[in-house]
PDB file of C-alpha atoms in Angstrom:
ATOM      1  CA  UNK A   1     -93.657  -7.404  35.951  1.00 87.00           C
ATOM      2  CA  UNK A   2     -90.366  -8.774  37.056  1.00 89.00           C
ATOM      3  CA  UNK A   3     -90.832 -11.596  34.533  1.00 92.00           C
ATOM      4  CA  UNK A   4     -91.754  -9.341  31.762  1.00 91.00           C
ATOM      5  CA  UNK A   5     -88.822  -7.037  32.678  1.00 92.00           C
ATOM      6  CA  UNK A   6     -86.414 -10.134  32.741  1.00 93.00           C
ATOM      7  CA  UNK A   7     -87.694 -11.259  29.391  1.00 93.00           C
ATOM      8  CA  UNK A   8     -87.413  -7.857  27.901  1.00 93.00           C
ATOM      9  CA  UNK A   9     -83.785  -7.623  29.210  1.00 94.00           C
ATOM     10  CA  UNK A  10     -83.028 -10.932  27.753  1.00 95.00           C
ATOM     11  CA  UNK A  11     -84.598  -9.939  24.349  1.00 95.00           C
ATOM     12  CA  UNK A  12     -82.490  -6.652  24.550  1.00 95.00           C
ATOM     13  CA  UNK A  13     -79.343  -8.639  25.159  1.00 95.00           C
ATOM     14  CA  UNK A  14     -80.153 -10.994  22.373  1.00 96.00           C
ATOM     15  CA  UNK A  15     -80.847  -7.925  20.072  1.00 96.00           C
ATOM     16  CA  UNK A  16     -77.415  -6.428  21.351  1.00 95.00           C
ATOM     17  CA  UNK A  17     -75.680  -9.601  20.418  1.00 96.00           C
ATOM     18  CA  UNK A  18     -77.398  -9.630  16.933  1.00 96.00           C
ATOM     19  CA  UNK A  19     -76.494  -5.923  16.353  1.00 95.00           C
ATOM     20  CA  UNK A  20     -72.850  -6.688  17.301  1.00 95.00           C
ATOM     21  CA  UNK A  21     -72.822  -9.720  15.024  1.00 96.00           C
ATOM     22  CA  UNK A  22     -74.199  -7.560  12.216  1.00 95.00           C
ATOM     23  CA  UNK A  23     -71.717  -4.815  12.822  1.00 94.00           C
ATOM     24  CA  UNK A  24     -68.945  -7.344  12.640  1.00 94.00           C
ATOM     25  CA  UNK A  25     -70.275  -8.572   9.480  1.00 92.00           C
ATOM     26  CA  UNK A  26     -70.526  -5.131   7.948  1.00 92.00           C
ATOM     27  CA  UNK A  27     -66.825  -4.498   9.017  1.00 90.00           C
ATOM     28  CA  UNK A  28     -65.716  -7.710   7.389  1.00 89.00           C
ATOM     29  CA  UNK A  29     -67.599  -6.838   4.231  1.00 91.00           C
ATOM     30  CA  UNK A  30     -66.074  -3.359   4.290  1.00 89.00           C
ATOM     31  CA  UNK A  31     -62.677  -5.093   4.428  1.00 89.00           C
ATOM     32  CA  UNK A  32     -63.564  -7.424   1.691  1.00 90.00           C
ATOM     33  CA  UNK A  33     -64.814  -4.609  -0.569  1.00 92.00           C
ATOM     34  CA  UNK A  34     -61.477  -2.590   0.182  1.00 91.00           C
ATOM     35  CA  UNK A  35     -59.454  -5.725  -0.820  1.00 92.00           C
ATOM     36  CA  UNK A  36     -61.558  -6.158  -4.011  1.00 93.00           C
ATOM     37  CA  UNK A  37     -61.108  -2.461  -4.764  1.00 95.00           C
ATOM     38  CA  UNK A  38     -57.247  -2.765  -4.305  1.00 95.00           C
ATOM     39  CA  UNK A  39     -57.154  -6.042  -6.423  1.00 96.00           C
ATOM     40  CA  UNK A  40     -59.332  -4.305  -9.119  1.00 96.00           C
ATOM     41  CA  UNK A  41     -56.865  -1.415  -9.165  1.00 96.00           C
ATOM     42  CA  UNK A  42     -53.815  -3.682  -9.293  1.00 97.00           C
ATOM     43  CA  UNK A  43     -55.365  -5.546 -12.193  1.00 97.00           C
ATOM     44  CA  UNK A  44     -56.088  -2.278 -14.001  1.00 97.00           C
ATOM     45  CA  UNK A  45     -52.412  -1.147 -13.523  1.00 97.00           C
ATOM     46  CA  UNK A  46     -51.248  -4.466 -14.692  1.00 97.00           C
ATOM     47  CA  UNK A  47     -53.526  -4.357 -17.696  1.00 97.00           C
ATOM     48  CA  UNK A  48     -52.246  -0.924 -18.655  1.00 97.00           C
ATOM     49  CA  UNK A  49     -48.592  -2.052 -18.265  1.00 97.00           C
ATOM     50  CA  UNK A  50     -49.181  -5.175 -20.498  1.00 97.00           C
ATOM     51  CA  UNK A  51     -50.943  -2.932 -23.075  1.00 97.00           C
ATOM     52  CA  UNK A  52     -47.894  -0.643 -23.201  1.00 96.00           C
ATOM     53  CA  UNK A  53     -45.665  -3.662 -23.375  1.00 97.00           C
ATOM     54  CA  UNK A  54     -47.713  -5.124 -26.407  1.00 97.00           C
ATOM     55  CA  UNK A  55     -47.624  -1.697 -28.284  1.00 97.00           C
ATOM     56  CA  UNK A  56     -43.854  -1.608 -27.633  1.00 97.00           C
ATOM     57  CA  UNK A  57     -43.529  -5.290 -28.913  1.00 97.00           C
ATOM     58  CA  UNK A  58     -45.670  -4.636 -31.941  1.00 97.00           C
ATOM     59  CA  UNK A  59     -43.512  -1.576 -32.846  1.00 96.00           C
ATOM     60  CA  UNK A  60     -40.388  -3.809 -32.414  1.00 96.00           C
ATOM     61  CA  UNK A  61     -41.974  -6.587 -34.689  1.00 96.00           C
ATOM     62  CA  UNK A  62     -42.869  -3.957 -37.360  1.00 94.00           C
ATOM     63  CA  UNK A  63     -39.426  -2.548 -37.256  1.00 93.00           C
ATOM     64  CA  UNK A  64     -37.836  -6.028 -37.466  1.00 94.00           C
ATOM     65  CA  UNK A  65     -40.095  -7.027 -40.267  1.00 93.00           C
ATOM     66  CA  UNK A  66     -39.174  -3.921 -42.241  1.00 90.00           C
ATOM     67  CA  UNK A  67     -35.448  -4.661 -41.555  1.00 89.00           C
ATOM     68  CA  UNK A  68     -35.765  -8.242 -42.520  1.00 91.00           C
ATOM     69  CA  UNK A  69     -37.422  -7.279 -45.883  1.00 93.00           C
ATOM     70  CA  UNK A  70     -35.247  -4.323 -46.758  1.00 95.00           C
ATOM     71  CA  UNK A  71     -32.799  -4.422 -49.678  1.00 96.00           C
ATOM     72  CA  UNK A  72     -30.651  -1.678 -51.167  1.00 96.00           C
ATOM     73  CA  UNK A  73     -30.267  -0.859 -54.781  1.00 96.00           C
ATOM     74  CA  UNK A  74     -27.670   1.330 -56.505  1.00 96.00           C
ATOM     75  CA  UNK A  75     -27.605   2.156 -60.233  1.00 95.00           C
ATOM     76  CA  UNK A  76     -24.722   4.104 -61.573  1.00 94.00           C
ATOM     77  CA  UNK A  77     -21.975   4.327 -64.203  1.00 92.00           C
ATOM     78  CA  UNK A  78     -18.597   2.804 -63.377  1.00 89.00           C
ATOM     79  CA  UNK A  79     -17.053   6.047 -62.643  1.00 90.00           C
ATOM     80  CA  UNK A  80     -19.902   6.891 -60.265  1.00 92.00           C
ATOM     81  CA  UNK A  81     -19.687   3.537 -58.477  1.00 91.00           C
ATOM     82  CA  UNK A  82     -15.917   3.772 -57.971  1.00 89.00           C
ATOM     83  CA  UNK A  83     -16.203   7.275 -56.674  1.00 89.00           C
ATOM     84  CA  UNK A  84     -18.741   5.991 -54.089  1.00 89.00           C
ATOM     85  CA  UNK A  85     -16.216   3.346 -53.166  1.00 88.00           C
ATOM     86  CA  UNK A  86     -18.437   0.471 -54.162  1.00 89.00           C
ATOM     87  CA  UNK A  87     -16.195  -1.058 -56.953  1.00 88.00           C
ATOM     88  CA  UNK A  88     -12.508  -1.964 -56.954  1.00 83.00           C
ATOM     89  CA  UNK A  89     -10.271  -3.105 -59.764  1.00 78.00           C
ATOM     90  CA  UNK A  90     -10.392  -1.966 -63.228  1.00 67.00           C
ATOM     91  CA  UNK A  91      -8.007  -1.633 -66.218  1.00 66.00           C
ATOM     92  CA  UNK A  92      -5.968  -4.927 -66.025  1.00 63.00           C
ATOM     93  CA  UNK A  93      -7.971  -6.390 -63.052  1.00 70.00           C
ATOM     94  CA  UNK A  94     -11.527  -7.466 -62.965  1.00 77.00           C
ATOM     95  CA  UNK A  95     -14.002  -4.909 -61.550  1.00 79.00           C
ATOM     96  CA  UNK A  96     -15.568  -6.219 -58.270  1.00 83.00           C
ATOM     97  CA  UNK A  97     -17.986  -5.079 -55.500  1.00 86.00           C
ATOM     98  CA  UNK A  98     -16.166  -3.998 -52.452  1.00 82.00           C
ATOM     99  CA  UNK A  99     -18.603  -5.032 -49.769  1.00 83.00           C
ATOM    100  CA  UNK A 100     -16.459  -3.664 -46.905  1.00 83.00           C
ATOM    101  CA  UNK A 101     -17.186  -0.043 -47.949  1.00 77.00           C
ATOM    102  CA  UNK A 102     -20.796  -0.267 -48.488  1.00 85.00           C
ATOM    103  CA  UNK A 103     -22.692   2.689 -47.095  1.00 88.00           C
ATOM    104  CA  UNK A 104     -26.454   2.149 -46.923  1.00 90.00           C
ATOM    105  CA  UNK A 105     -27.147   5.885 -47.402  1.00 91.00           C
ATOM    106  CA  UNK A 106     -25.899   5.653 -51.049  1.00 91.00           C
ATOM    107  CA  UNK A 107     -28.591   3.170 -51.860  1.00 94.00           C
ATOM    108  CA  UNK A 108     -32.188   3.316 -52.500  1.00 95.00           C
ATOM    109  CA  UNK A 109     -34.103   1.207 -49.781  1.00 95.00           C
ATOM    110  CA  UNK A 110     -36.761  -1.156 -51.095  1.00 95.00           C
ATOM    111  CA  UNK A 111     -39.038  -3.806 -49.627  1.00 95.00           C
ATOM    112  CA  UNK A 112     -38.139  -7.143 -51.311  1.00 94.00           C
ATOM    113  CA  UNK A 113     -41.728  -8.370 -51.080  1.00 93.00           C
ATOM    114  CA  UNK A 114     -42.869  -5.775 -53.404  1.00 93.00           C
ATOM    115  CA  UNK A 115     -39.965  -5.496 -55.909  1.00 93.00           C
ATOM    116  CA  UNK A 116     -40.476  -7.545 -58.989  1.00 94.00           C
ATOM    117  CA  UNK A 117     -38.765  -5.423 -61.452  1.00 95.00           C
ATOM    118  CA  UNK A 118     -35.977  -2.909 -61.364  1.00 95.00           C
ATOM    119  CA  UNK A 119     -36.040  -0.271 -64.192  1.00 94.00           C
ATOM    120  CA  UNK A 120     -32.760   0.574 -65.450  1.00 94.00           C
ATOM    121  CA  UNK A 121     -32.302   3.998 -67.336  1.00 91.00           C
ATOM    122  CA  UNK A 122     -29.661   2.812 -69.732  1.00 90.00           C
ATOM    123  CA  UNK A 123     -29.151   0.830 -72.931  1.00 88.00           C
ATOM    124  CA  UNK A 124     -26.456  -1.416 -71.400  1.00 91.00           C
ATOM    125  CA  UNK A 125     -26.521  -2.745 -67.901  1.00 91.00           C
ATOM    126  CA  UNK A 126     -24.478  -5.394 -65.865  1.00 92.00           C
ATOM    127  CA  UNK A 127     -25.381  -6.647 -62.506  1.00 93.00           C
ATOM    128  CA  UNK A 128     -22.354  -6.265 -60.261  1.00 92.00           C
ATOM    129  CA  UNK A 129     -23.445  -8.171 -57.118  1.00 92.00           C
ATOM    130  CA  UNK A 130     -23.353 -11.914 -57.000  1.00 92.00           C
ATOM    131  CA  UNK A 131     -27.054 -12.778 -57.375  1.00 94.00           C
ATOM    132  CA  UNK A 132     -27.462 -16.157 -59.090  1.00 95.00           C
ATOM    133  CA  UNK A 133     -27.908 -15.711 -62.851  1.00 94.00           C
ATOM    134  CA  UNK A 134     -30.882 -18.051 -62.901  1.00 95.00           C
ATOM    135  CA  UNK A 135     -32.868 -15.937 -60.444  1.00 95.00           C
ATOM    136  CA  UNK A 136     -33.233 -12.780 -62.727  1.00 96.00           C
ATOM    137  CA  UNK A 137     -33.007 -11.678 -66.219  1.00 94.00           C
ATOM    138  CA  UNK A 138     -32.326  -8.256 -67.886  1.00 93.00           C
ATOM    139  CA  UNK A 139     -34.695  -7.313 -70.836  1.00 93.00           C
ATOM    140  CA  UNK A 140     -34.510  -4.304 -73.126  1.00 91.00           C
ATOM    141  CA  UNK A 141     -37.558  -2.341 -73.226  1.00 87.00           C
ATOM    142  CA  UNK A 142     -37.407   0.578 -75.757  1.00 85.00           C
ATOM    143  CA  UNK A 143     -34.035   2.221 -75.060  1.00 85.00           C
ATOM    144  CA  UNK A 144     -33.744   1.016 -71.464  1.00 90.00           C
ATOM    145  CA  UNK A 145     -33.393  -2.154 -69.604  1.00 92.00           C
ATOM    146  CA  UNK A 146     -35.540  -3.785 -66.921  1.00 94.00           C
ATOM    147  CA  UNK A 147     -34.292  -6.366 -64.373  1.00 95.00           C
ATOM    148  CA  UNK A 148     -36.986  -8.898 -63.739  1.00 96.00           C
ATOM    149  CA  UNK A 149     -36.583 -11.041 -60.575  1.00 96.00           C
ATOM    150  CA  UNK A 150     -37.718 -14.404 -61.569  1.00 95.00           C
ATOM    151  CA  UNK A 151     -36.841 -16.218 -58.213  1.00 95.00           C
ATOM    152  CA  UNK A 152     -36.955 -13.671 -55.262  1.00 94.00           C
ATOM    153  CA  UNK A 153     -35.936 -16.085 -52.664  1.00 94.00           C
ATOM    154  CA  UNK A 154     -32.783 -17.160 -54.626  1.00 95.00           C
ATOM    155  CA  UNK A 155     -32.148 -13.529 -55.868  1.00 95.00           C
ATOM    156  CA  UNK A 156     -32.310 -11.760 -52.328  1.00 94.00           C
ATOM    157  CA  UNK A 157     -30.761 -15.021 -50.530  1.00 93.00           C
ATOM    158  CA  UNK A 158     -27.271 -14.091 -51.655  1.00 91.00           C
ATOM    159  CA  UNK A 159     -27.161 -10.368 -50.729  1.00 91.00           C
ATOM    160  CA  UNK A 160     -29.379  -7.665 -49.747  1.00 92.00           C
ATOM    161  CA  UNK A 161     -27.545  -5.211 -51.996  1.00 94.00           C
ATOM    162  CA  UNK A 162     -27.952  -4.966 -55.736  1.00 95.00           C
ATOM    163  CA  UNK A 163     -25.423  -2.814 -57.661  1.00 95.00           C
ATOM    164  CA  UNK A 164     -26.082  -2.302 -61.314  1.00 95.00           C
ATOM    165  CA  UNK A 165     -23.431  -0.693 -63.582  1.00 94.00           C
ATOM    166  CA  UNK A 166     -24.686   1.112 -66.493  1.00 93.00           C
ATOM    167  CA  UNK A 167     -22.941   2.188 -69.572  1.00 84.00           C
ATOM    168  CA  UNK A 168     -24.206   4.791 -71.966  1.00 60.00           C
TER     169      UNK A 168
END
């Protein structure tokens, strides 16, 4: 009986050790699971921040792209253009564009990638801005004119502004 009792006590001690070891493993795994949950939450937060940053950067790129490809067109009589402060000179002096007083709100904004022709509602028209003469041509169509851009890179490379003086 004593031997059986000693053997049972020894088995009980071994089982207690196993239980203690298993509890320690469970505790360690609980800590590991907590760490994994925290890491996952941190990754989710970082992912959300990066998604917001990407959206912001895409908006900036779209805005910059639009800005890079925006040009401004103004068509008017000599009197209208002078009153708007866009032309200087006259009478005995050659009429010139005054680039220092350009106000973009007076112009029609266009995307240079989409503009191939500019309709000019007049019988006579003169391009006042310094675009190279071999980059465009002005053709008569019925009683109006059409400015056709032949070489867009050259045409828009000089200035983002196009001022056309009409005489009727």
